[in-house]
Coordinates of C-alpha atoms in Angstrom, one line a residue:
M1251 CA 49.2 148.3 -49.2
R1252 CA 47.5 146.3 -46.5
R1253 CA 48.4 146.4 -42.7
N1254 CA 47.6 143.9 -40.2
W1255 CA 48.1 141.1 -42.7
T1256 CA 48.3 137.6 -41.2
A1257 CA 49.5 134.9 -43.5
P1258 CA 47.2 131.8 -43.6
V1259 CA 48.7 128.4 -42.4
L1260 CA 50.7 127.0 -45.2
G1261 CA 49.3 123.5 -44.9
A1262 CA 45.6 124.8 -45.4
V1263 CA 46.5 125.8 -48.9
L1264 CA 48.5 122.9 -49.6
I1265 CA 45.7 120.5 -48.8
I1266 CA 43.5 122.2 -51.4
G1267 CA 46.0 122.8 -54.2
S1268 CA 48.8 120.3 -54.0
S1269 CA 49.4 118.3 -57.1
A1270 CA 52.3 116.3 -55.5
S1271 CA 53.6 113.5 -57.7
A1272 CA 54.9 110.3 -56.2
S1273 CA 58.1 110.7 -58.2
D1274 CA 59.7 113.6 -56.1
P1275 CA 57.5 114.9 -53.4
Q1276 CA 60.2 117.2 -52.2
K1277 CA 60.4 119.0 -55.3
D1278 CA 56.8 119.2 -55.5
R1279 CA 56.5 120.7 -52.0
L1280 CA 59.0 123.4 -52.8
R1281 CA 57.1 124.3 -55.9
E1282 CA 54.0 124.6 -54.0
E1283 CA 55.7 126.8 -51.4
R1284 CA 56.9 129.1 -54.1
L1285 CA 53.4 129.3 -55.6
I1286 CA 52.0 130.1 -52.3
A1287 CA 54.7 132.8 -51.6
E1288 CA 54.0 134.4 -54.9
A1289 CA 50.1 134.3 -54.2
N1290 CA 50.6 135.8 -50.8
K1291 CA 52.3 138.8 -52.5
I1292 CA 49.7 139.2 -55.0
H1293 CA 47.1 139.0 -52.3
Q1294 CA 48.7 141.6 -50.2
D1295 CA 49.0 144.1 -53.1
A1296 CA 45.4 143.6 -54.2
V1297 CA 42.4 145.3 -53.1
T1298 CA 40.1 142.4 -52.1
L1299 CA 36.5 142.9 -52.1
D1300 CA 33.4 140.7 -51.6
S1301 CA 30.2 142.3 -53.1
H1302 CA 27.7 140.2 -51.0
V1303 CA 27.6 139.2 -47.3
D1304 CA 24.3 138.7 -45.4
I1305 CA 23.9 140.1 -42.0
G1306 CA 21.3 139.5 -39.2
G1307 CA 18.7 141.9 -38.1
A1308 CA 18.5 143.9 -34.8
R1309 CA 21.0 141.6 -33.0
Y1310 CA 23.9 142.1 -35.6
A1311 CA 26.6 144.4 -34.2
T1312 CA 25.5 143.9 -30.7
A1313 CA 27.2 141.8 -27.8
E1314 CA 24.9 139.0 -29.0
Q1315 CA 26.2 138.9 -32.6
D1316 CA 29.6 140.8 -32.6
P1317 CA 31.4 140.9 -36.0
G1318 CA 34.3 142.4 -34.2
I1319 CA 35.4 139.1 -32.8
E1320 CA 36.2 135.8 -34.4
N1321 CA 32.5 134.8 -34.2
P1322 CA 31.9 131.1 -34.7
R1323 CA 28.4 132.0 -36.0
L1324 CA 29.6 134.2 -38.7
K1325 CA 31.6 133.3 -42.0
C1326 CA 32.4 137.1 -42.2
D1327 CA 33.8 139.0 -39.1
L1328 CA 36.6 141.6 -38.8
V1329 CA 39.1 139.0 -37.5
K1330 CA 38.5 136.5 -40.4
M1331 CA 38.7 139.3 -42.8
S1332 CA 42.1 140.2 -41.4
K1333 CA 43.3 136.6 -41.3
G1334 CA 42.3 136.2 -45.0
G1335 CA 43.6 139.5 -46.1
M1336 CA 40.1 140.8 -47.1
D1337 CA 39.9 144.5 -47.5
G1338 CA 36.2 145.2 -47.7
V1339 CA 32.7 143.8 -48.0
F1340 CA 29.3 144.9 -49.1
L1341 CA 27.0 144.0 -46.2
A1342 CA 23.4 143.3 -47.4
V1343 CA 20.5 145.1 -46.2
Y1344 CA 18.3 142.0 -47.1
V1345 CA 14.6 142.0 -46.9
G1346 CA 12.6 138.9 -47.7
Q1347 CA 9.8 139.0 -50.3
S1348 CA 6.3 139.0 -49.0
P1349 CA 3.2 138.5 -51.3
A1350 CA 1.8 141.7 -49.8
L1351 CA 2.4 144.2 -52.7
D1352 CA 0.5 146.9 -50.9
Q1353 CA 1.3 149.8 -48.7
P1354 CA 1.3 147.9 -45.4
G1355 CA 3.6 145.3 -47.0
F1356 CA 6.0 148.1 -48.3
K1357 CA 6.0 149.9 -44.9
A1358 CA 6.9 146.8 -43.0
A1359 CA 9.6 146.0 -45.6
H1360 CA 11.1 149.5 -45.3
E1361 CA 11.1 149.3 -41.5
A1362 CA 12.9 146.0 -41.8
A1363 CA 15.6 147.5 -44.0
M1364 CA 16.0 150.4 -41.7
V1365 CA 16.8 148.0 -38.8
K1366 CA 19.8 146.6 -40.8
F1367 CA 21.0 150.0 -42.0
E1368 CA 21.1 150.9 -38.3
A1369 CA 23.1 147.7 -37.6
V1370 CA 25.7 148.5 -40.1
H1371 CA 26.2 152.0 -38.9
R1372 CA 26.3 150.7 -35.4
L1373 CA 29.1 148.4 -36.4
T1374 CA 31.1 151.2 -38.1
G1375 CA 30.2 154.0 -35.9
Q1376 CA 29.9 152.7 -32.4
M1377 CA 31.2 149.1 -32.1
H1378 CA 34.3 149.0 -33.9
P1379 CA 35.2 152.3 -35.6
D1380 CA 39.0 151.5 -34.9
K1381 CA 38.7 148.3 -37.0
C1382 CA 36.4 149.3 -39.9
R1383 CA 34.9 152.3 -41.8
L1384 CA 31.6 152.9 -43.7
V1385 CA 32.8 153.6 -47.2
T1386 CA 30.7 155.2 -49.9
S1387 CA 33.1 155.8 -52.8
P1388 CA 35.9 153.8 -54.5
G1389 CA 38.3 156.3 -53.7
D1390 CA 37.5 155.9 -50.1
V1391 CA 38.0 152.2 -50.3
R1392 CA 41.7 152.7 -51.1
K1393 CA 42.1 155.4 -48.4
T1394 CA 40.5 153.1 -45.8
V1395 CA 42.7 150.1 -46.8
A1396 CA 45.7 152.2 -46.6
T1397 CA 44.9 152.9 -42.8
G1398 CA 44.7 149.2 -42.1
K1399 CA 40.8 149.4 -41.6
R1400 CA 38.3 147.1 -43.2
A1401 CA 36.1 148.9 -45.8
I1402 CA 32.3 148.3 -45.1
M1403 CA 29.8 149.1 -47.9
I1404 CA 26.3 148.6 -48.0
G1405 CA 24.0 146.9 -50.7
V1406 CA 20.2 146.6 -50.4
E1407 CA 19.2 143.0 -51.3
N1408 CA 15.7 143.3 -52.7
G1409 CA 14.0 146.5 -54.0
Y1410 CA 10.7 145.7 -52.3
P1411 CA 11.3 148.1 -49.4
I1412 CA 11.3 150.9 -51.9
G1413 CA 7.4 150.3 -52.3
T1414 CA 6.1 152.8 -54.7
N1415 CA 8.2 155.7 -53.4
L1416 CA 11.1 156.4 -55.6
S1417 CA 12.4 159.0 -53.2
L1418 CA 13.6 156.0 -51.0
I1419 CA 16.4 155.2 -53.5
Q1420 CA 17.9 158.5 -52.7
K1421 CA 17.4 157.9 -49.0
Y1422 CA 18.9 154.6 -49.1
Y1423 CA 22.0 156.2 -51.0
D1424 CA 22.3 158.9 -48.4
L1425 CA 22.3 156.1 -45.8
G1426 CA 25.4 154.6 -47.6
A1427 CA 23.8 152.0 -49.9
R1428 CA 25.7 151.8 -53.3
Y1429 CA 23.6 149.0 -55.0
I1430 CA 20.2 147.6 -54.9
T1431 CA 19.3 144.1 -56.0
L1432 CA 16.0 144.7 -57.8
S1433 CA 14.3 141.5 -56.4
H1434 CA 14.9 138.6 -54.2
S1435 CA 13.2 135.1 -54.3
G1436 CA 9.6 136.0 -55.4
H1437 CA 8.2 138.7 -57.8
N1438 CA 7.8 142.3 -56.6
Q1439 CA 6.5 145.5 -57.7
I1440 CA 9.8 146.1 -59.7
C1441 CA 10.3 143.1 -61.7
D1442 CA 9.9 139.3 -62.1
S1443 CA 12.3 137.2 -60.0
S1444 CA 14.2 134.2 -61.3
G1445 CA 12.6 130.8 -60.4
P1446 CA 9.9 128.6 -61.6
E1447 CA 6.9 131.0 -60.8
Q1448 CA 4.6 132.2 -63.5
P1449 CA 5.7 135.8 -64.6
M1450 CA 3.8 138.7 -63.0
H1451 CA 5.1 141.6 -65.2
G1452 CA 6.8 139.9 -68.0
G1453 CA 10.1 141.4 -67.1
L1454 CA 10.4 145.0 -65.5
S1455 CA 7.2 146.5 -64.5
E1456 CA 6.4 150.1 -65.5
F1457 CA 7.3 151.3 -62.1
G1458 CA 10.5 149.1 -62.4
R1459 CA 11.5 151.1 -65.3
K1460 CA 11.2 154.3 -63.3
V1461 CA 13.3 152.6 -60.5
V1462 CA 16.1 151.8 -63.1
A1463 CA 16.1 155.5 -64.3
E1464 CA 16.2 156.8 -60.8
M1465 CA 19.0 154.5 -59.7
N1466 CA 20.9 155.8 -62.8
R1467 CA 20.2 159.4 -61.9
V1468 CA 21.3 158.9 -58.1
G1469 CA 24.3 156.9 -59.0
M1470 CA 23.3 153.6 -57.5
M1471 CA 24.6 150.4 -59.0
I1472 CA 21.8 148.2 -60.3
D1473 CA 22.2 144.5 -59.3
V1474 CA 20.6 141.9 -61.5
S1475 CA 21.2 138.9 -59.4
H1476 CA 18.0 137.2 -58.4
I1477 CA 15.9 138.8 -61.2
S1478 CA 14.4 136.9 -64.1
E1479 CA 16.2 136.6 -67.5
K1480 CA 13.4 138.7 -69.2
S1481 CA 13.9 141.4 -66.4
F1482 CA 17.6 141.2 -66.9
W1483 CA 17.3 141.9 -70.7
D1484 CA 15.0 144.9 -69.9
V1485 CA 17.5 146.4 -67.5
I1486 CA 20.3 146.0 -70.0
K1487 CA 18.2 147.6 -72.7
I1488 CA 17.3 150.8 -70.7
S1489 CA 20.1 151.3 -68.2
K1490 CA 22.2 154.3 -68.9
A1491 CA 25.1 152.8 -66.7
P1492 CA 26.9 149.6 -66.3
V1493 CA 25.3 147.0 -63.9
I1494 CA 26.4 144.3 -61.5
A1495 CA 25.4 140.7 -60.7
S1496 CA 26.4 140.9 -57.0
H1497 CA 26.3 137.1 -56.4
S1498 CA 25.6 134.7 -59.3
G1499 CA 27.3 131.8 -61.1
C1500 CA 27.3 130.3 -64.7
K1501 CA 24.4 128.5 -65.9
A1502 CA 26.5 126.6 -68.4
L1503 CA 28.2 124.8 -65.7
S1504 CA 25.2 124.5 -63.2
P1505 CA 21.6 125.0 -64.4
H1506 CA 20.4 126.8 -61.2
D1507 CA 17.8 129.5 -61.9
R1508 CA 20.0 132.1 -60.1
N1509 CA 22.8 131.6 -62.5
L1510 CA 23.4 133.6 -65.7
T1511 CA 23.6 132.2 -69.3
D1512 CA 26.5 132.6 -71.6
E1513 CA 24.5 135.1 -73.5
Q1514 CA 23.7 137.1 -70.3
L1515 CA 27.5 137.1 -69.4
T1516 CA 28.4 138.4 -72.9
A1517 CA 25.7 141.1 -72.5
L1518 CA 27.0 142.2 -69.2
A1519 CA 30.5 142.7 -70.8
R1520 CA 29.0 144.8 -73.6
N1521 CA 27.2 146.8 -70.9
G1522 CA 30.5 147.4 -69.2
G1523 CA 29.3 145.7 -66.0
V1524 CA 30.6 142.9 -63.8
V1525 CA 29.4 139.5 -62.6
Q1526 CA 30.5 138.5 -59.1
I1527 CA 30.9 134.8 -58.7
V1528 CA 29.0 133.4 -55.7
A1529 CA 30.5 130.8 -53.4
L1530 CA 27.3 129.0 -52.6
G1531 CA 27.6 125.3 -53.3
S1532 CA 24.0 124.7 -54.6
F1533 CA 24.5 127.3 -57.2
L1534 CA 27.9 126.0 -58.4
K1535 CA 27.1 122.5 -58.7
P1536 CA 23.7 120.7 -58.7
D1537 CA 22.9 118.7 -55.6
S1538 CA 22.7 114.9 -56.2
P1539 CA 19.1 113.2 -55.7
E1540 CA 20.6 111.8 -52.5
R1541 CA 21.7 115.1 -51.0
R1542 CA 18.4 116.9 -51.9
Q1543 CA 16.5 114.1 -50.1
A1544 CA 18.7 114.5 -47.2
L1545 CA 18.3 118.3 -47.1
T1546 CA 14.6 118.0 -47.5
A1547 CA 14.3 115.5 -44.6
L1548 CA 16.4 117.7 -42.3
R1549 CA 14.4 120.9 -43.1
Q1550 CA 11.2 119.1 -42.5
E1551 CA 12.4 117.7 -39.3
L1552 CA 13.6 121.0 -37.8
G1553 CA 10.5 122.9 -39.3
F1554 CA 12.4 125.1 -41.7
Q1555 CA 10.1 126.9 -44.3
R1556 CA 10.7 129.1 -47.3
G1557 CA 10.7 132.8 -46.2
A1558 CA 11.5 132.0 -42.6
R1559 CA 14.3 134.5 -42.8
Q1560 CA 11.8 137.3 -43.0
D1561 CA 9.5 135.8 -40.3
R1562 CA 12.4 136.3 -37.7
Q1563 CA 11.9 140.0 -37.9
A1564 CA 8.7 139.7 -35.8
M1565 CA 10.1 137.1 -33.2
S1566 CA 10.1 137.6 -29.5
A1567 CA 13.4 137.2 -27.6
E1568 CA 12.4 133.5 -26.6
Q1569 CA 11.5 132.6 -30.2
H1570 CA 14.9 133.9 -31.3
E1571 CA 16.8 131.9 -28.8
Q1572 CA 14.6 128.8 -29.8
M1573 CA 15.6 129.5 -33.5
E1574 CA 19.3 130.0 -32.7
K1575 CA 19.3 126.5 -31.1
I1576 CA 17.5 125.0 -34.1
Y1577 CA 19.9 126.8 -36.4
A1578 CA 23.0 125.4 -34.4
T1579 CA 21.5 121.8 -34.8
Y1580 CA 21.0 122.5 -38.5
Q1581 CA 24.6 123.6 -38.9
E1582 CA 25.9 120.5 -37.1
R1583 CA 23.6 118.1 -39.0
M1584 CA 24.7 120.0 -42.3
K1585 CA 28.3 119.0 -41.7
E1586 CA 27.1 115.4 -41.5
I1587 CA 25.3 115.8 -44.9
D1588 CA 28.2 117.6 -46.6
A1589 CA 30.7 114.9 -45.5
K1590 CA 28.3 112.1 -47.0
Y1591 CA 27.1 114.0 -50.0
P1592 CA 30.0 116.6 -50.9
T1593 CA 28.9 119.5 -52.8
A1594 CA 31.1 122.1 -54.7
D1595 CA 34.6 123.1 -53.5
L1596 CA 37.2 125.8 -54.4
K1597 CA 38.1 124.2 -57.8
V1598 CA 34.4 124.3 -58.8
F1599 CA 34.1 127.8 -57.7
V1600 CA 37.2 128.8 -59.8
D1601 CA 35.7 126.8 -62.7
H1602 CA 32.8 129.3 -62.8
I1603 CA 35.4 132.1 -62.7
D1604 CA 37.0 130.4 -65.8
R1605 CA 33.8 130.2 -67.6
A1606 CA 32.8 133.7 -66.8
V1607 CA 36.2 135.0 -68.1
K1608 CA 35.8 133.0 -71.2
M1609 CA 32.4 134.4 -72.0
A1610 CA 32.6 138.1 -70.6
G1611 CA 36.4 138.7 -70.5
I1612 CA 38.8 139.3 -67.6
D1613 CA 37.5 143.0 -67.1
H1614 CA 34.0 141.8 -66.2
I1615 CA 34.5 139.2 -63.3
G1616 CA 34.6 139.7 -59.6
I1617 CA 33.7 137.8 -56.3
G1618 CA 30.5 138.0 -54.3
T1619 CA 30.4 135.0 -51.7
D1620 CA 27.0 135.2 -50.2
F1621 CA 28.7 134.3 -46.9
D1622 CA 26.2 134.2 -43.9
G1623 CA 23.4 133.8 -46.4
G1624 CA 24.2 130.3 -47.5
G1625 CA 27.7 130.8 -49.0
G1626 CA 30.6 128.8 -48.1
I1627 CA 32.4 126.0 -49.8
R1628 CA 35.3 123.5 -49.2
G1629 CA 38.4 125.5 -49.5
F1630 CA 36.6 128.9 -49.3
N1631 CA 34.3 128.5 -46.3
D1632 CA 34.7 131.9 -44.8
H1633 CA 36.9 135.1 -45.3
S1634 CA 39.8 133.5 -43.3
E1635 CA 40.4 131.3 -46.4
A1636 CA 40.4 134.0 -49.1
L1637 CA 44.1 133.5 -50.1
N1638 CA 43.1 130.0 -51.3
V1639 CA 41.3 131.7 -54.1
T1640 CA 44.3 133.5 -55.2
V1641 CA 46.4 130.5 -54.9
E1642 CA 43.9 128.5 -57.3
L1643 CA 43.8 131.3 -59.7
L1644 CA 47.6 131.6 -59.9
R1645 CA 47.8 127.9 -60.3
R1646 CA 45.6 128.1 -63.3
G1647 CA 47.8 130.8 -64.9
Y1648 CA 46.1 134.0 -64.1
T1649 CA 48.5 137.0 -63.9
A1650 CA 48.9 139.2 -61.0
K1651 CA 47.1 141.9 -62.9
Q1652 CA 44.3 139.7 -63.8
I1653 CA 44.0 138.5 -60.2
R1654 CA 43.8 142.1 -58.8
K1655 CA 41.0 142.8 -61.3
I1656 CA 38.9 139.7 -60.2
W1657 CA 39.5 140.7 -56.5
G1658 CA 38.3 144.2 -56.7
E1659 CA 39.5 146.4 -59.5
N1660 CA 36.8 145.5 -61.9
L1661 CA 33.9 146.1 -59.3
M1662 CA 35.4 149.5 -58.3
R1663 CA 35.7 150.5 -62.1
V1664 CA 31.9 149.6 -62.5
W1665 CA 31.2 151.7 -59.3
R1666 CA 33.2 154.8 -60.7
E1667 CA 31.4 154.5 -64.0
V1668 CA 28.0 154.4 -62.3
E1669 CA 29.0 157.6 -60.4
K1670 CA 30.1 159.3 -63.5
A1671 CA 26.8 158.5 -65.4
R1672 CA 24.6 160.0 -62.7
K1673 CA 22.9 163.2 -63.7

């Protein structure tokens, strides 16, 4: 189905997956090569989708941050997607949460969202229309993949920009958005967020219930990643369509606030929805005390603060340049911390897939990396390494049909059902 496929270097997969025995390394290598060859075929035949990738603001899809080249600052770019056999991604129109739940705050959030909508449209319509296409339906995904282009979809990460204006849901849909994450880190006007804060609404607010109904009416997928457990149960109870968790893990394996309990996974399956397993190390495996201490010290040294991603919206060019230098330093120092205090790897990532399959069933699992928003693990650090996931799934006994479901079929099924449920 896919054109322009570039097979990854064999050794890169062997390093991750080899179970070579000392008895007959030649036989083991041949067995591994056959496994990788089979995985390559499955990977080429699958529609491979990532439901959550973050993007920058005004600089994204410009010469300063070009996703059309192999960009060392990005884990997701069109070259890495091609190398890894990735067909499509949902790019996140992310807006950070502010305590200002008032009209000035909502206005600023909407304006920040529009900057990112414009960036995605610039990528697909002006910079690289020969390499990618803005896609707004599951059928268009397949058509786009058949032409050899990458399918670019849009998700809105945080319902904060909606403010109290329900008509913005339709506006975002018309701009290409096909899901909205109801909250981010911090409560908003729609619902309570996951995390240690005291509840604001006790789940969905009254306005949040109207948001769910309007998203059902429009045909917008409801994303329950980031929201509190009580908010989750409220959504499951009232939504007339299946929902998604665009980038979450399994709480039974890692007790992070952002992960879903076994009961939530089972409920998602009953709802007909899908959980997209995240490739973010701290969600997949708890950090050791030593790693947490090293991370805290590094962030304090560099002046990183919670919410800094949103603060960058108002930065001057000089401030942006300074932040880029600090971020580059942070990335280099993070490599040292990762080497000294390893976090999750590909095997742990697939452990979460295994757990989700056990609780929700094979028809309700997908992949949402959170690349360029914190995602990236050993063995699956960017989209060029996507084949490694297929190899590990095959190694664990998943069939070609099951792997195709995980890589994209399940998400597209939910998308179609949400479209059918709209009024």
